[in-house]
Short mmCIF file of C-alpha atoms in Angstrom, two decimals:
data_model
loop_
_atom_site.label_atom_id
_atom_site.label_comp_id
_atom_site.label_asym_id
_atom_site.label_seq_id
_atom_site.Cartn_x
_atom_site.Cartn_y
_atom_site.Cartn_z
CA MET A 1 -91.70 -32.86 160.07
CA LYS A 2 -90.35 -35.79 158.06
CA ALA A 3 -86.86 -36.96 158.99
CA ARG A 4 -84.39 -36.44 156.16
CA ARG A 5 -83.15 -39.72 154.71
CA PRO A 6 -79.35 -40.05 155.14
CA LYS A 7 -77.31 -39.61 151.96
CA ALA A 8 -76.34 -42.85 150.27
CA ILE A 9 -72.63 -43.60 150.42
CA PRO A 10 -71.14 -45.58 147.51
CA THR A 11 -69.63 -48.96 148.41
CA LEU A 12 -68.06 -51.93 146.65
CA THR A 13 -71.06 -54.16 147.37
CA PRO A 14 -72.48 -53.98 143.80
CA GLU A 15 -69.06 -54.79 142.33
CA THR A 16 -68.42 -57.68 144.74
CA THR A 17 -71.83 -59.22 144.12
CA LEU A 18 -71.49 -59.01 140.32
CA TRP A 19 -67.84 -60.19 140.39
CA GLN A 20 -68.93 -63.33 142.27
CA ALA A 21 -71.70 -63.94 139.73
CA VAL A 22 -69.56 -63.52 136.58
CA GLY A 23 -66.24 -64.76 137.95
CA GLY A 24 -64.11 -61.87 136.75
CA PRO A 25 -63.29 -58.17 136.97
CA VAL A 26 -66.16 -55.67 137.03
CA CYS A 27 -65.88 -52.10 135.79
CA GLY A 28 -68.10 -49.17 136.70
CA VAL A 29 -69.25 -46.97 133.80
CA ASP A 30 -70.70 -43.46 133.79
CA GLU A 31 -71.04 -40.51 131.42
CA ALA A 32 -70.80 -36.73 131.53
CA GLY A 33 -72.19 -34.10 129.22
CA ARG A 34 -75.43 -35.51 127.84
CA GLY A 35 -77.33 -32.26 128.37
CA PRO A 36 -75.07 -29.37 127.26
CA TRP A 37 -75.55 -27.24 124.15
CA ALA A 38 -71.92 -27.67 123.10
CA GLY A 39 -69.04 -30.09 123.24
CA PRO A 40 -68.80 -33.88 123.12
CA VAL A 41 -70.30 -36.41 125.50
CA SER A 42 -67.74 -38.30 127.56
CA ALA A 43 -67.72 -41.61 129.43
CA ALA A 44 -65.32 -43.44 131.70
CA ALA A 45 -64.87 -47.02 132.85
CA VAL A 46 -63.00 -47.95 136.04
CA ILE A 47 -61.98 -51.27 137.61
CA LEU A 48 -61.08 -50.48 141.21
CA ASP A 49 -58.64 -52.46 143.35
CA PRO A 50 -60.70 -53.40 146.46
CA ALA A 51 -57.53 -53.24 148.57
CA ASN A 52 -56.49 -49.80 147.31
CA VAL A 53 -59.56 -47.59 146.90
CA PRO A 54 -58.93 -43.83 147.28
CA GLY A 55 -60.86 -42.25 150.13
CA GLY A 56 -63.63 -39.76 149.41
CA ILE A 57 -64.89 -41.16 146.09
CA ASP A 58 -68.46 -40.02 145.52
CA ASP A 59 -70.84 -38.96 142.78
CA SER A 60 -68.94 -36.28 140.84
CA LYS A 61 -71.88 -33.88 141.23
CA ALA A 62 -71.46 -34.02 145.02
CA LEU A 63 -67.80 -32.94 144.85
CA THR A 64 -66.10 -29.60 144.26
CA ALA A 65 -64.05 -29.14 141.10
CA ALA A 66 -60.84 -29.14 143.17
CA ARG A 67 -61.79 -32.39 144.91
CA ARG A 68 -62.72 -34.05 141.59
CA GLU A 69 -59.38 -33.01 140.13
CA ALA A 70 -57.43 -34.42 143.08
CA LEU A 71 -59.41 -37.67 143.08
CA GLN A 72 -59.02 -38.28 139.36
CA HIS A 73 -55.24 -38.47 139.83
CA GLU A 74 -55.63 -40.90 142.74
CA ILE A 75 -58.12 -43.07 140.86
CA LYS A 76 -55.84 -43.32 137.83
CA ALA A 77 -52.83 -44.17 140.01
CA ARG A 78 -54.54 -46.79 142.16
CA ALA A 79 -57.20 -48.44 139.95
CA VAL A 80 -56.62 -51.83 138.33
CA ALA A 81 -57.58 -50.18 135.02
CA TRP A 82 -59.36 -47.09 133.74
CA GLY A 83 -60.43 -45.74 130.37
CA VAL A 84 -62.08 -42.63 128.97
CA GLY A 85 -64.01 -42.25 125.71
CA PHE A 86 -65.74 -39.44 123.84
CA ALA A 87 -68.38 -39.09 121.15
CA SER A 88 -68.05 -35.93 119.11
CA VAL A 89 -70.58 -33.23 118.30
CA GLU A 90 -70.78 -34.67 114.79
CA GLU A 91 -71.47 -38.17 116.14
CA ILE A 92 -74.15 -36.78 118.48
CA ALA A 93 -75.85 -35.16 115.47
CA GLU A 94 -75.59 -38.34 113.39
CA LEU A 95 -76.58 -40.91 116.04
CA ASN A 96 -78.63 -38.92 118.64
CA ILE A 97 -77.39 -38.25 122.16
CA LEU A 98 -78.43 -41.61 123.62
CA GLN A 99 -76.59 -43.69 121.01
CA ALA A 100 -73.61 -41.32 121.11
CA THR A 101 -73.44 -41.86 124.88
CA GLY A 102 -73.34 -45.61 124.27
CA LEU A 103 -70.53 -45.09 121.75
CA ALA A 104 -68.50 -43.09 124.30
CA MET A 105 -69.07 -45.86 126.86
CA CYS A 106 -67.88 -48.51 124.37
CA ARG A 107 -64.73 -46.50 123.74
CA ALA A 108 -64.10 -46.13 127.48
CA ILE A 109 -64.41 -49.90 128.08
CA GLU A 110 -62.24 -50.67 125.05
CA ALA A 111 -59.57 -48.33 126.47
CA LEU A 112 -59.24 -50.44 129.64
CA SER A 113 -55.95 -52.34 129.95
CA VAL A 114 -57.84 -55.22 131.63
CA THR A 115 -60.85 -56.81 129.93
CA PRO A 116 -63.86 -56.71 132.28
CA ALA A 117 -66.15 -59.72 132.69
CA ALA A 118 -69.07 -57.34 133.23
CA ALA A 119 -69.93 -53.69 133.76
CA LEU A 120 -72.06 -51.77 136.22
CA VAL A 121 -73.66 -48.90 134.30
CA ASP A 122 -75.25 -45.86 135.90
CA GLY A 123 -78.96 -45.41 135.09
CA ASN A 124 -81.58 -47.78 133.73
CA TYR A 125 -80.79 -47.87 129.98
CA ARG A 126 -79.19 -51.06 128.72
CA PHE A 127 -76.55 -49.82 126.30
CA ASP A 128 -75.03 -52.29 123.84
CA LEU A 129 -71.52 -52.50 125.31
CA PRO A 130 -68.52 -54.83 124.74
CA CYS A 131 -69.33 -56.89 127.87
CA PRO A 132 -72.42 -57.99 129.82
CA ILE A 133 -73.91 -55.15 131.85
CA GLN A 134 -75.97 -54.56 134.95
CA THR A 135 -77.71 -51.20 135.22
CA VAL A 136 -77.82 -49.40 138.57
CA VAL A 137 -80.26 -46.52 139.08
CA LYS A 138 -78.45 -43.72 140.93
CA GLY A 139 -75.36 -45.89 140.59
CA ASP A 140 -72.96 -43.00 141.14
CA SER A 141 -74.26 -42.74 144.71
CA LEU A 142 -74.29 -46.53 145.34
CA SER A 143 -71.27 -48.03 143.56
CA LEU A 144 -67.70 -46.86 144.15
CA SER A 145 -66.53 -47.85 140.66
CA ILE A 146 -69.43 -46.00 139.00
CA ALA A 147 -68.70 -42.96 141.19
CA ALA A 148 -65.02 -43.18 140.19
CA ALA A 149 -66.07 -43.36 136.54
CA SER A 150 -68.30 -40.30 137.00
CA ILE A 151 -65.27 -38.36 138.30
CA LEU A 152 -63.04 -39.37 135.38
CA ALA A 153 -65.74 -38.66 132.80
CA LYS A 154 -66.49 -35.24 134.28
CA THR A 155 -62.87 -34.10 134.68
CA ALA A 156 -61.90 -35.32 131.20
CA ARG A 157 -64.79 -33.44 129.61
CA ASP A 158 -64.13 -30.31 131.66
CA ARG A 159 -60.51 -30.23 130.45
CA LEU A 160 -61.67 -30.61 126.86
CA MET A 161 -64.15 -27.73 127.28
CA VAL A 162 -61.31 -25.51 128.53
CA ASP A 163 -59.44 -26.37 125.32
CA LEU A 164 -62.55 -25.50 123.28
CA ASP A 165 -62.76 -22.18 125.10
CA ALA A 166 -59.28 -21.32 123.83
CA GLN A 167 -60.20 -22.48 120.32
CA TRP A 168 -63.54 -20.65 120.25
CA PRO A 169 -63.25 -17.67 122.64
CA GLY A 170 -66.24 -15.59 123.62
CA TYR A 171 -68.70 -18.34 124.55
CA GLY A 172 -67.41 -19.02 128.07
CA PHE A 173 -66.94 -22.77 127.60
CA ALA A 174 -64.29 -22.90 130.34
CA ALA A 175 -66.78 -21.56 132.88
CA HIS A 176 -70.11 -23.21 132.01
CA LYS A 177 -68.73 -26.26 130.13
CA GLY A 178 -71.29 -25.86 127.33
CA TYR A 179 -74.38 -25.96 129.55
CA ALA A 180 -77.39 -23.65 129.28
CA ALA A 181 -76.05 -20.70 131.29
CA PRO A 182 -77.43 -17.17 130.69
CA THR A 183 -73.94 -16.04 129.59
CA HIS A 184 -73.88 -18.89 127.06
CA LEU A 185 -77.22 -17.87 125.60
CA ALA A 186 -76.11 -14.22 125.43
CA ALA A 187 -72.92 -15.21 123.60
CA LEU A 188 -74.90 -17.36 121.17
CA LYS A 189 -77.21 -14.46 120.37
CA SER A 190 -74.24 -12.16 119.86
CA LEU A 191 -71.82 -14.48 118.03
CA GLY A 192 -74.03 -17.24 116.64
CA PRO A 193 -73.10 -20.93 117.01
CA CYS A 194 -69.56 -22.20 116.47
CA PRO A 195 -68.53 -25.69 115.28
CA ALA A 196 -68.43 -26.89 118.90
CA HIS A 197 -72.20 -26.41 119.27
CA ARG A 198 -74.72 -29.22 118.95
CA ARG A 199 -76.71 -27.84 116.06
CA ASN A 200 -79.59 -30.27 116.45
CA TRP A 201 -80.27 -28.96 120.00
CA ALA A 202 -83.47 -26.89 120.08
CA PRO A 203 -81.94 -23.55 121.23
CA ILE A 204 -79.10 -23.83 118.71
CA ARG A 205 -81.46 -24.88 115.92
CA ALA A 206 -83.75 -21.93 116.69
CA LEU A 207 -80.84 -19.50 116.40
CA LEU A 208 -79.76 -21.04 113.10
CA GLU A 209 -83.28 -20.84 111.72
CA ALA A 210 -83.53 -17.21 112.77
#
């Protein structure tokens, strides 16, 4: 039986290495909500203080909702700078989800109170951002600032989906956050799409065509 590889733990090594190379602050950047049927895509950028990093930061997907919520307050209180950006359902339809994700990332970096010299970006796609970038595959499990950004992006989007649930009741946005849950599909079949839905997504488009 193959031994299970230990889980990667995010560190500040990627940030320190890039900071030394560029000679200035480095932010981590990540997104949330590229795959759902409804709601915007969000992104966050975080410049951590190496001397004041909250304990327990990890890939947002590895944390409970309660832990993400607690950590997002700590990150905001102790980071050198943080920013969150969104791209709307309309912008997703106009630009496509990849370019809309880049737009949300630009807005997150532009919302930082400190201008970064470079950014570490989760994944392998080189978005056109306001500063030089270095991509990091599985960055949210390797880089603490990317993991912190993943937490802020996820919690910000989750709060917005709760607001959309109140605005458009019946779809269950507060529970499934716009993802492809059976209850979401059932509500779509019963109620049809609402303005919060991504109408160029295949399931939504099929319902509209029907």
